[in-house]
Structure formats: C-alpha cells, structure tokens
mmCIF file with all atom_site columns, C-alpha atoms in Angstrom:
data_model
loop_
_atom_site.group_PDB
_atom_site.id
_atom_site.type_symbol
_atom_site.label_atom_id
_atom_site.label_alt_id
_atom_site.label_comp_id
_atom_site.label_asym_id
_atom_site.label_entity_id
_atom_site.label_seq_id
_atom_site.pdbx_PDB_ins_code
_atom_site.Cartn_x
_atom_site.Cartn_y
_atom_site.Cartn_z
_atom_site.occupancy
_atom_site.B_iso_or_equiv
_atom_site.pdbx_formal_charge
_atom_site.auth_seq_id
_atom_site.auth_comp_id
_atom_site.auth_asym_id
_atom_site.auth_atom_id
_atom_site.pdbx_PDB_model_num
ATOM 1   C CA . UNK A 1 1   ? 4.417   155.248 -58.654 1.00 96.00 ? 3   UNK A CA 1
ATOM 2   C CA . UNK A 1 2   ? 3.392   158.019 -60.543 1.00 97.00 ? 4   UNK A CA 1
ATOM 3   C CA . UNK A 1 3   ? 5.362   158.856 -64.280 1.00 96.00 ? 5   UNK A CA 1
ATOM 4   C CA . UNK A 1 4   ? 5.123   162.571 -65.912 1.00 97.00 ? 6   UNK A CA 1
ATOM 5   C CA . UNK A 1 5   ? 3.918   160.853 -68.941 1.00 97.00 ? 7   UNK A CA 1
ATOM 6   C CA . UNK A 1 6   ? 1.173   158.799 -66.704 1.00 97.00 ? 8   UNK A CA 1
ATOM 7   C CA . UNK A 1 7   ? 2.315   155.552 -66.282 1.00 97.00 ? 9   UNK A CA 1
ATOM 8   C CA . UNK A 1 8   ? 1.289   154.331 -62.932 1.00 97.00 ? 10  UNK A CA 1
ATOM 9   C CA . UNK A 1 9   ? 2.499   151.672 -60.923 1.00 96.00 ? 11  UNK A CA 1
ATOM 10  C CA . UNK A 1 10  ? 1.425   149.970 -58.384 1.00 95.00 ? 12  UNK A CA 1
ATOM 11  C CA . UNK A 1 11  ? 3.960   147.310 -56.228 1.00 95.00 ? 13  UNK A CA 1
ATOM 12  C CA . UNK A 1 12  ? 3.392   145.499 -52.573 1.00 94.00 ? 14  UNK A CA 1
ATOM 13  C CA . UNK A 1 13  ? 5.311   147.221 -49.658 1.00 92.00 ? 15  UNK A CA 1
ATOM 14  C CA . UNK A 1 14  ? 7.100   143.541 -49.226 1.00 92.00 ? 16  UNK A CA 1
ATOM 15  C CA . UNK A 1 15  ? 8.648   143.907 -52.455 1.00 92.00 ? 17  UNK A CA 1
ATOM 16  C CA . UNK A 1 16  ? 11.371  146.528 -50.899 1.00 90.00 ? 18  UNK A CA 1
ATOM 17  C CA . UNK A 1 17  ? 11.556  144.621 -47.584 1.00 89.00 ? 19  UNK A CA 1
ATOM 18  C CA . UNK A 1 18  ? 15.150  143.150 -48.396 1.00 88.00 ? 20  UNK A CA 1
ATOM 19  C CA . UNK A 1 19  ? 16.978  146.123 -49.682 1.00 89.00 ? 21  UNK A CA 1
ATOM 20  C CA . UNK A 1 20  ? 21.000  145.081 -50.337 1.00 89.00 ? 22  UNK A CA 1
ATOM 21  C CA . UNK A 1 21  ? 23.470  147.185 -49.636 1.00 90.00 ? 23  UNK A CA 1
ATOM 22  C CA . UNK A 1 22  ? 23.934  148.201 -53.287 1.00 91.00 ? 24  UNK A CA 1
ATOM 23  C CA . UNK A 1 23  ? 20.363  149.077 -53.156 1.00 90.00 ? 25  UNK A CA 1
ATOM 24  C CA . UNK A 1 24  ? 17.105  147.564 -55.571 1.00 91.00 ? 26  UNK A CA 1
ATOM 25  C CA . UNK A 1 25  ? 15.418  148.735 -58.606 1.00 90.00 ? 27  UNK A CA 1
ATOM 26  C CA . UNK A 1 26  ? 12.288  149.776 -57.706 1.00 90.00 ? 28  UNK A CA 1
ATOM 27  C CA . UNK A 1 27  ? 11.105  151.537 -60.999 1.00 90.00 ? 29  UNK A CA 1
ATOM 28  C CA . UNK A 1 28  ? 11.619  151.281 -65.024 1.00 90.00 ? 30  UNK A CA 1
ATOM 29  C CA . UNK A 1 29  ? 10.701  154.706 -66.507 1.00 90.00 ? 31  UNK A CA 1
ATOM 30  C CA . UNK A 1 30  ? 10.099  154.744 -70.047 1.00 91.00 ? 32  UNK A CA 1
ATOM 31  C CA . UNK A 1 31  ? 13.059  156.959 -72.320 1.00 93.00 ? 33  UNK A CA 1
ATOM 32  C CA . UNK A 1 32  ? 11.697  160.450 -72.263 1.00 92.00 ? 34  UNK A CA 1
ATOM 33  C CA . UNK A 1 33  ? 10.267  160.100 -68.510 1.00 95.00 ? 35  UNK A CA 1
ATOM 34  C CA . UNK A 1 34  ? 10.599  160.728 -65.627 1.00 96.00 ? 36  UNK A CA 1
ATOM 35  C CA . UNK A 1 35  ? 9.513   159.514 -61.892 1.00 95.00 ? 37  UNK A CA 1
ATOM 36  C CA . UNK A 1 36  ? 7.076   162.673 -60.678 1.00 96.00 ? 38  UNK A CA 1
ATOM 37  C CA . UNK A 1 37  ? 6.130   160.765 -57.145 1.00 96.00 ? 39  UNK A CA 1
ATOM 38  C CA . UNK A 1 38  ? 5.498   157.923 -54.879 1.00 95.00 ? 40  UNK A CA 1
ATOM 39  C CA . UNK A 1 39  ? 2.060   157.482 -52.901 1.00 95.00 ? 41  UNK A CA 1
ATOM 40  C CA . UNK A 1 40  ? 0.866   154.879 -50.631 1.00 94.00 ? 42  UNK A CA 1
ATOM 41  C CA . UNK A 1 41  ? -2.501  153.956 -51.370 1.00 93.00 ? 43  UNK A CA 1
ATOM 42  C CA . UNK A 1 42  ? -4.927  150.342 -50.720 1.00 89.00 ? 44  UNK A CA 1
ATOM 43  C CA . UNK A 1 43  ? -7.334  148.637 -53.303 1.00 86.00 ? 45  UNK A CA 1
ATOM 44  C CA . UNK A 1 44  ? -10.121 150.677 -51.738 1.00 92.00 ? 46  UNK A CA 1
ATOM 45  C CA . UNK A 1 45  ? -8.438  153.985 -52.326 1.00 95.00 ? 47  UNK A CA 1
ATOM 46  C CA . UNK A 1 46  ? -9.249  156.302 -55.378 1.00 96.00 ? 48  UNK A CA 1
ATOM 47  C CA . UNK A 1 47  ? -6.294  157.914 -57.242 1.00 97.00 ? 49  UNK A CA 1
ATOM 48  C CA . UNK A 1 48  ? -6.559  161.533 -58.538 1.00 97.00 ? 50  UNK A CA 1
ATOM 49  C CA . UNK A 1 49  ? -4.502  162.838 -61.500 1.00 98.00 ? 51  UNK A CA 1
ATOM 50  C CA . UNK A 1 50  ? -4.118  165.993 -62.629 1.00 98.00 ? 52  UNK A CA 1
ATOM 51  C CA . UNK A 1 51  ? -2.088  167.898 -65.724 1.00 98.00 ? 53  UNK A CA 1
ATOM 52  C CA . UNK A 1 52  ? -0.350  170.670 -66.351 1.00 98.00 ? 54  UNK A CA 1
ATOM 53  C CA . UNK A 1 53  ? -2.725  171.559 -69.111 1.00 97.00 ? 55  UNK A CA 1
ATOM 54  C CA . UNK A 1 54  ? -5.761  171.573 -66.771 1.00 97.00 ? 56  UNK A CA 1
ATOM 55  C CA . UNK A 1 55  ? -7.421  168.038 -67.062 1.00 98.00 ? 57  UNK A CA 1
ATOM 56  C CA . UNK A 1 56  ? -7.699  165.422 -64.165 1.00 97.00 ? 58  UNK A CA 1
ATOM 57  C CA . UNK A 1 57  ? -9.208  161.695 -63.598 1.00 98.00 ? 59  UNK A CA 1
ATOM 58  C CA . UNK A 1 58  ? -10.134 159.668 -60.877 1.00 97.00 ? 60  UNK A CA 1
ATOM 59  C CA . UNK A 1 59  ? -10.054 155.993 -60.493 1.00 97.00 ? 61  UNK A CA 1
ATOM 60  C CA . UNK A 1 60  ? -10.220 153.125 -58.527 1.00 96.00 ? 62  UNK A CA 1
ATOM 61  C CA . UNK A 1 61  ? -6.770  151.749 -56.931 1.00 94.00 ? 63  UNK A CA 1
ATOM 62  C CA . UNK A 1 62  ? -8.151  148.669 -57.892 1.00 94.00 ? 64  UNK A CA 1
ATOM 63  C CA . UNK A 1 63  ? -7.516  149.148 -61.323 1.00 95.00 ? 65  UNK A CA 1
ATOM 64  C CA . UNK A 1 64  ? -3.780  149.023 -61.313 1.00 95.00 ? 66  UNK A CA 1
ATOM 65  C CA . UNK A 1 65  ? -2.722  145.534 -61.099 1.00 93.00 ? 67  UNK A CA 1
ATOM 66  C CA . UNK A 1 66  ? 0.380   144.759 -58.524 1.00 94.00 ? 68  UNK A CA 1
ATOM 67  C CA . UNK A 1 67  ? 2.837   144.753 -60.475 1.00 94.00 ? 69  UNK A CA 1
ATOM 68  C CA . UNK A 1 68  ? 7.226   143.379 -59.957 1.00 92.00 ? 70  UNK A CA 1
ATOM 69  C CA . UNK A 1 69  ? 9.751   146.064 -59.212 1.00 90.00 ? 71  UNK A CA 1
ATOM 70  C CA . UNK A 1 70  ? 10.957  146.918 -62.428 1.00 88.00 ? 72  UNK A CA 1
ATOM 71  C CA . UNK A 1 71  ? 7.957   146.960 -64.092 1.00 91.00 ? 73  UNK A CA 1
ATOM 72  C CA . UNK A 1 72  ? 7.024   150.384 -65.886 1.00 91.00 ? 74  UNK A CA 1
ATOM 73  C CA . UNK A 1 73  ? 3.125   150.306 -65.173 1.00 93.00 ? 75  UNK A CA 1
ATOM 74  C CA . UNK A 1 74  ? -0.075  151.175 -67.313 1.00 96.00 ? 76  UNK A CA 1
ATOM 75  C CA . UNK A 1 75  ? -1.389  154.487 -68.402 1.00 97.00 ? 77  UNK A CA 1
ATOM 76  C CA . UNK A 1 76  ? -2.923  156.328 -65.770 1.00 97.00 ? 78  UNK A CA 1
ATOM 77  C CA . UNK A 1 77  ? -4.037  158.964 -68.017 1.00 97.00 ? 79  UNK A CA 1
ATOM 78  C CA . UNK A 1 78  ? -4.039  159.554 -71.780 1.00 97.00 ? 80  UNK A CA 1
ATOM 79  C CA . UNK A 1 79  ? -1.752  163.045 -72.566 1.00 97.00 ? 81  UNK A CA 1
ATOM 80  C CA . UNK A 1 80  ? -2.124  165.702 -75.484 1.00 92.00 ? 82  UNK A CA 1
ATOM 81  C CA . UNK A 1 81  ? 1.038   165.959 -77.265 1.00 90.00 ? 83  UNK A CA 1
ATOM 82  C CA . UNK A 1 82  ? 2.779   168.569 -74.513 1.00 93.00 ? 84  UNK A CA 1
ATOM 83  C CA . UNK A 1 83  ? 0.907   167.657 -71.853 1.00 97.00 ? 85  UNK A CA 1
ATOM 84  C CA . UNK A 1 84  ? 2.606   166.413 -68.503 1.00 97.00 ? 86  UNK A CA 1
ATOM 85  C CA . UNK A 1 85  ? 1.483   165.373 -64.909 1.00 98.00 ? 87  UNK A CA 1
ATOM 86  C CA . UNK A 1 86  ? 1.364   167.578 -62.583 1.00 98.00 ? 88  UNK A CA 1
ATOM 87  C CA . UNK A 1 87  ? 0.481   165.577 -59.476 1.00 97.00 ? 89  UNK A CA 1
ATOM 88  C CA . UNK A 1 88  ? -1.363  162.926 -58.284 1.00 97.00 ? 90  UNK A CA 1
ATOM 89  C CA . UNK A 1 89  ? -3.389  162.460 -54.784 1.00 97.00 ? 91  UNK A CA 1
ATOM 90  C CA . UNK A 1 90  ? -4.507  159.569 -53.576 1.00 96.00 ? 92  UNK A CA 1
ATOM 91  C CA . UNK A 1 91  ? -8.636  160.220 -51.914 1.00 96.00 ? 93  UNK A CA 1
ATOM 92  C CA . UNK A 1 92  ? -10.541 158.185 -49.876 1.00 93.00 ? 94  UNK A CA 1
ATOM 93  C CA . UNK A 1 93  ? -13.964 156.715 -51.639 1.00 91.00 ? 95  UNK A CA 1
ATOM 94  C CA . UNK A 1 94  ? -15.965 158.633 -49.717 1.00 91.00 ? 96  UNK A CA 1
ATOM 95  C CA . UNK A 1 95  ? -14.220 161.632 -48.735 1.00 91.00 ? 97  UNK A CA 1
ATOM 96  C CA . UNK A 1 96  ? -15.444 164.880 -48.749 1.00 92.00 ? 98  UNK A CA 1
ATOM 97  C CA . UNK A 1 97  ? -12.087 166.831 -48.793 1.00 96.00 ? 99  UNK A CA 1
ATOM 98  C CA . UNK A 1 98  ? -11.355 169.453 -52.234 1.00 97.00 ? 100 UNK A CA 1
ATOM 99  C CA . UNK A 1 99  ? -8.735  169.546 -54.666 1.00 97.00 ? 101 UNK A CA 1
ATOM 100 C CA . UNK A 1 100 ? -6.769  173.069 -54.937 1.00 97.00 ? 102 UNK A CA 1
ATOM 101 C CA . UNK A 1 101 ? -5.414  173.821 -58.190 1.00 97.00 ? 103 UNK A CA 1
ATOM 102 C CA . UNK A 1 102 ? -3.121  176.204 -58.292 1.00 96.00 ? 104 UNK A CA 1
ATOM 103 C CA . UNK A 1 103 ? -1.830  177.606 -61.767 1.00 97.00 ? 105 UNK A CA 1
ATOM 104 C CA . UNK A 1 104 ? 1.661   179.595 -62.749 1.00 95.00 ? 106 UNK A CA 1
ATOM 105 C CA . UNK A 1 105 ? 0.070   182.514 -62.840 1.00 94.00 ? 107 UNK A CA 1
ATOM 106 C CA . UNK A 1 106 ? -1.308  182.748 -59.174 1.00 92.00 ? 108 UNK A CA 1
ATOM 107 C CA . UNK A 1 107 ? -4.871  181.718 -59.391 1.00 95.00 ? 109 UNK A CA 1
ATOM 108 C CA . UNK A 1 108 ? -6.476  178.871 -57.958 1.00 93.00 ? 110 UNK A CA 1
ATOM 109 C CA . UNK A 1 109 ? -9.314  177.400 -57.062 1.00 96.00 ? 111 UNK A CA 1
ATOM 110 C CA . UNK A 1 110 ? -11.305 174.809 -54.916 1.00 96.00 ? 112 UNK A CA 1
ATOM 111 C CA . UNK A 1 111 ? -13.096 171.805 -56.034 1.00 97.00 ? 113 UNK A CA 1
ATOM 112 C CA . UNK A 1 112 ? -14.891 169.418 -53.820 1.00 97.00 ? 114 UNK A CA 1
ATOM 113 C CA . UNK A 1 113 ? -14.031 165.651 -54.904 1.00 96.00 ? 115 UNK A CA 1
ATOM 114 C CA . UNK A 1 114 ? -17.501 164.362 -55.580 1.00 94.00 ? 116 UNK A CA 1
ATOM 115 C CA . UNK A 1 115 ? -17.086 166.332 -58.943 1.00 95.00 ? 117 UNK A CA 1
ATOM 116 C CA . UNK A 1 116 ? -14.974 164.319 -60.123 1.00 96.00 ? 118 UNK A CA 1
ATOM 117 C CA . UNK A 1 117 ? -16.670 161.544 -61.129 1.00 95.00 ? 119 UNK A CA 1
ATOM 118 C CA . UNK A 1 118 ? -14.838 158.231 -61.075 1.00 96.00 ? 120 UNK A CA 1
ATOM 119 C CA . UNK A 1 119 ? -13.837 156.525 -64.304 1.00 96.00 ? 121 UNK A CA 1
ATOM 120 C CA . UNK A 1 120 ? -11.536 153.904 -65.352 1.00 96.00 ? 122 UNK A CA 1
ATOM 121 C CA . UNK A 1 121 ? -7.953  154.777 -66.049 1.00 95.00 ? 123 UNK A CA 1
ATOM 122 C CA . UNK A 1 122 ? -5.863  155.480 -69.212 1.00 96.00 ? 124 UNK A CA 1
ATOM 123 C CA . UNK A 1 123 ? -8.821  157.814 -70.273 1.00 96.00 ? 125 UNK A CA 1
ATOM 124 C CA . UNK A 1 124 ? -8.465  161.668 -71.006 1.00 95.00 ? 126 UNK A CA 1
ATOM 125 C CA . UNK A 1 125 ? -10.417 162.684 -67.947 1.00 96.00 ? 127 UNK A CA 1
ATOM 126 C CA . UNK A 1 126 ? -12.221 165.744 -67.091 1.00 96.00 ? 128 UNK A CA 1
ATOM 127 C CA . UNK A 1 127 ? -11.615 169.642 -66.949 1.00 96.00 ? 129 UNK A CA 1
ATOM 128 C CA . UNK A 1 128 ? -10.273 170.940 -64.159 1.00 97.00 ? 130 UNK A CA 1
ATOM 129 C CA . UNK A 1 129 ? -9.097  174.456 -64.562 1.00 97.00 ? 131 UNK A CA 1
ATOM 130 C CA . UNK A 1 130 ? -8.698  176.378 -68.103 1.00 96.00 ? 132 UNK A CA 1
ATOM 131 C CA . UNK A 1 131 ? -5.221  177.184 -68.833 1.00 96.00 ? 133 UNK A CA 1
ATOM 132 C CA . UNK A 1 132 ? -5.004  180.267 -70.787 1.00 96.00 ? 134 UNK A CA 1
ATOM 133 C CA . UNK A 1 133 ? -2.660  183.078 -71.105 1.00 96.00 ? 135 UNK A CA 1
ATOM 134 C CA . UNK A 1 134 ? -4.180  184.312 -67.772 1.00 97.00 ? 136 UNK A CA 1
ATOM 135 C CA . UNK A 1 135 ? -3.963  181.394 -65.666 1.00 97.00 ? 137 UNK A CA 1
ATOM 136 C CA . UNK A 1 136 ? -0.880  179.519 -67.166 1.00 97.00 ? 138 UNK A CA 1
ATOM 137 C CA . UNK A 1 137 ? -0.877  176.206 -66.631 1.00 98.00 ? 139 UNK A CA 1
ATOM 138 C CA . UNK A 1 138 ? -1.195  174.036 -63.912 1.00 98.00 ? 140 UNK A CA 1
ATOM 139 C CA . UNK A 1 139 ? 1.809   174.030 -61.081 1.00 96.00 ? 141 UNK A CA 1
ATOM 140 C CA . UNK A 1 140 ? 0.106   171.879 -58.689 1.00 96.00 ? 142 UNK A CA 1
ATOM 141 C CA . UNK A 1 141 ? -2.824  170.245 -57.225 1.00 97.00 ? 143 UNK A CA 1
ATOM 142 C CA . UNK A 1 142 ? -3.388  168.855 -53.450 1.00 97.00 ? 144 UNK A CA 1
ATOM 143 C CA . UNK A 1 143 ? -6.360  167.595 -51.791 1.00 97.00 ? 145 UNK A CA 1
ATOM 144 C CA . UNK A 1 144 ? -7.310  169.878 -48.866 1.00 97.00 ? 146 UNK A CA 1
ATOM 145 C CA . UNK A 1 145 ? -10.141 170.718 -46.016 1.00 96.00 ? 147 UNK A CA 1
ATOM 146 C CA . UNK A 1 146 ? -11.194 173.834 -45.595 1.00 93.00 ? 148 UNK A CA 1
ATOM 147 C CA . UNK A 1 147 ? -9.938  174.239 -42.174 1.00 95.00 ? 149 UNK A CA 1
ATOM 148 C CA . UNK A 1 148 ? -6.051  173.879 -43.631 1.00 96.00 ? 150 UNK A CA 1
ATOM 149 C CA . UNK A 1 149 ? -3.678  176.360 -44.809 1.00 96.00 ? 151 UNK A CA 1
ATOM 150 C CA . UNK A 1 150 ? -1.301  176.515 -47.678 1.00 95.00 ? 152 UNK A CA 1
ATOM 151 C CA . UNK A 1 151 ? 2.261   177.753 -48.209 1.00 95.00 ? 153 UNK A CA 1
ATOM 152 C CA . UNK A 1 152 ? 2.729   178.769 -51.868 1.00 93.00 ? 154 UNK A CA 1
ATOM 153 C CA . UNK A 1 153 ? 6.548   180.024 -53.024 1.00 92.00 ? 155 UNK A CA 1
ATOM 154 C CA . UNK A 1 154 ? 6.100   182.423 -55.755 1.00 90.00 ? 156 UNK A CA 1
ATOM 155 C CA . UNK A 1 155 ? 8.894   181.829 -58.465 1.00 88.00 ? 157 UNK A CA 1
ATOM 156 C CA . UNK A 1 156 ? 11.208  184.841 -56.515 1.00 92.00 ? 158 UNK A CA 1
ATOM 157 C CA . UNK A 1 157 ? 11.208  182.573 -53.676 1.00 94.00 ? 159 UNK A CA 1
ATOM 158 C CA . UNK A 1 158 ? 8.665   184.339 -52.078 1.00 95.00 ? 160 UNK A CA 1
ATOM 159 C CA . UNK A 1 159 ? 6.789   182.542 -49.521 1.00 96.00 ? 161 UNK A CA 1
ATOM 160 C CA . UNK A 1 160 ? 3.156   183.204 -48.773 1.00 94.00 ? 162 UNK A CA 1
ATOM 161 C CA . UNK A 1 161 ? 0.668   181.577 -46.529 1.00 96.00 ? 163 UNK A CA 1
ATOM 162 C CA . UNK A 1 162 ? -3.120  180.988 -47.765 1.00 94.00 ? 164 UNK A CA 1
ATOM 163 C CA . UNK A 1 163 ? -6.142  180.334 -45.269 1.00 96.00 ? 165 UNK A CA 1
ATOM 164 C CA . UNK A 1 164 ? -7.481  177.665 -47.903 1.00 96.00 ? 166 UNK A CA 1
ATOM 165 C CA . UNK A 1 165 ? -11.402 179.192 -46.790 1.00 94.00 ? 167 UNK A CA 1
ATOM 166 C CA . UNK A 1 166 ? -10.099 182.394 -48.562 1.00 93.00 ? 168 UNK A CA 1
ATOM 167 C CA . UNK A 1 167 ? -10.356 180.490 -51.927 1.00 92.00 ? 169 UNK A CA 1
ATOM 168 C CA . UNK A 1 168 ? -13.133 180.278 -54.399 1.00 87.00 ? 170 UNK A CA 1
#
C-alpha cells in the first residue's frame, strides 16, 4: 500500500483470504491522507517512489516489515511541506527497464533504473525531473521498455499515443 503522504505498507496476501460479507479493513490512512495505490511486490523486489515535486527513491521491499491489516505503515519517503506522491512502481533488482516521467505541462522524459541508486526508505531521495513553471509538476511516473507505447490524456480529454523510443 502506497499513501499520498508516503506511508507504505506492506501485508501477506493470506491476510485478505477470508473476506466476510460485510467486507475487512485492509488499510488505516492517517487524517489528511489518502490511499494513492496497491502493488504486489516480494522481499526481493525494489520499490520506486516518485513526487509530484520531482524527487524519487528506491528501496529494498525488504525494508517494509509485514505488517496486520489495519496498520498505517512507515514512511516510504520524507515530503517537503506541499509535496505529494505521485506514484510508485515496483522494479525488479536487476532490471534494466526506465522510468517515464511525465509532468503537467507535457514534457517527459526517460530514465534507465540503474540511476537510481538504491537507498533505505523514509529518506528524501533523489532528483528526478525539475519542476518549474515550464514543466509543472509531476503527473505520473511508470516503468517502461523501450519497445512499449504510452497513452497520455491531455487535461481536454484528449487522448494521444507515444512510441516510448520517441522520448529523450
């Protein structure tokens, strides 16, 4: 579980097996949060944050304890006063995939994931992208090869397609 404030969470798939008709808690967010996304992801799997306001960190699955249902987490990253998540991807150790940032204002870019170096959580991570009065800030980030494509919908509801080699 992944928190716009960046709590993370991490609970065993046999803690939802008996769901009741009324349903189960599965998540406590903190007053003033909310619940950005859910990810499945093993011990040996690397987790990849990034902001709105252009940082990002990677760490080691491993270093979110399994926690009960209701549990809230532990800081995944450490926020600037306005910052938020923007999404989280969860990387193999050795993969050699990119991140795609993509910012309000239209511009993006490609990043292969051996930049990012990995660290432990709850830090402030790295720079990813500057957000300026150009680029806006951050909309979105996904892990991508360069053989896929992307389908972007402009604020309008436009709907465009991107060959992801066509990106810097």
């Amino acid at each position: 579980f992944c928190s716009r404030r960046g709590q993370v969470k991490r609970t065993r798939l046999t803690e939802y097996r008996n769901v009741r008709s009324s349903g189960i808690r599965a998540h406590d967010c903190a007053e003033g949060d909310t619940l950005l996304t859910v990810c499945k992801a093993t011990d040996d799997s690397h987790l990849l944050i990034a902001t709105r306001d252009g940082m990002s960190i990677r760490f080691k699955g491993e270093d979110v304890r399994p926690m009960g249902r209701v549990a809230r987490g532990v800081r995944g990253i450490s926020l600037r006063a306005e910052d938020q998540v923007a999404s989280i991807s969860v990387v193999a150790e050795d993969s050699t995939a990119e991140l795609l940032t993509v910012t309000a204002n239209g511009f993006g870019k490609r990043t292969p994931l051996d930049q990012y170096r990995v660290q432990h959580r709850s830090g402030q991570g790295l720079i990813d992208i500057v957000t300026d009065d150009r680029n806006g800030p951050v909309t979105g980030a996904v892990v991508v090869e360069e053989t896929d494509s992307v389908m972007l919908i402009t604020d309008t509801g436009r709907v465009i397609k991107v060959r992801i080699e066509t990106i810097r």
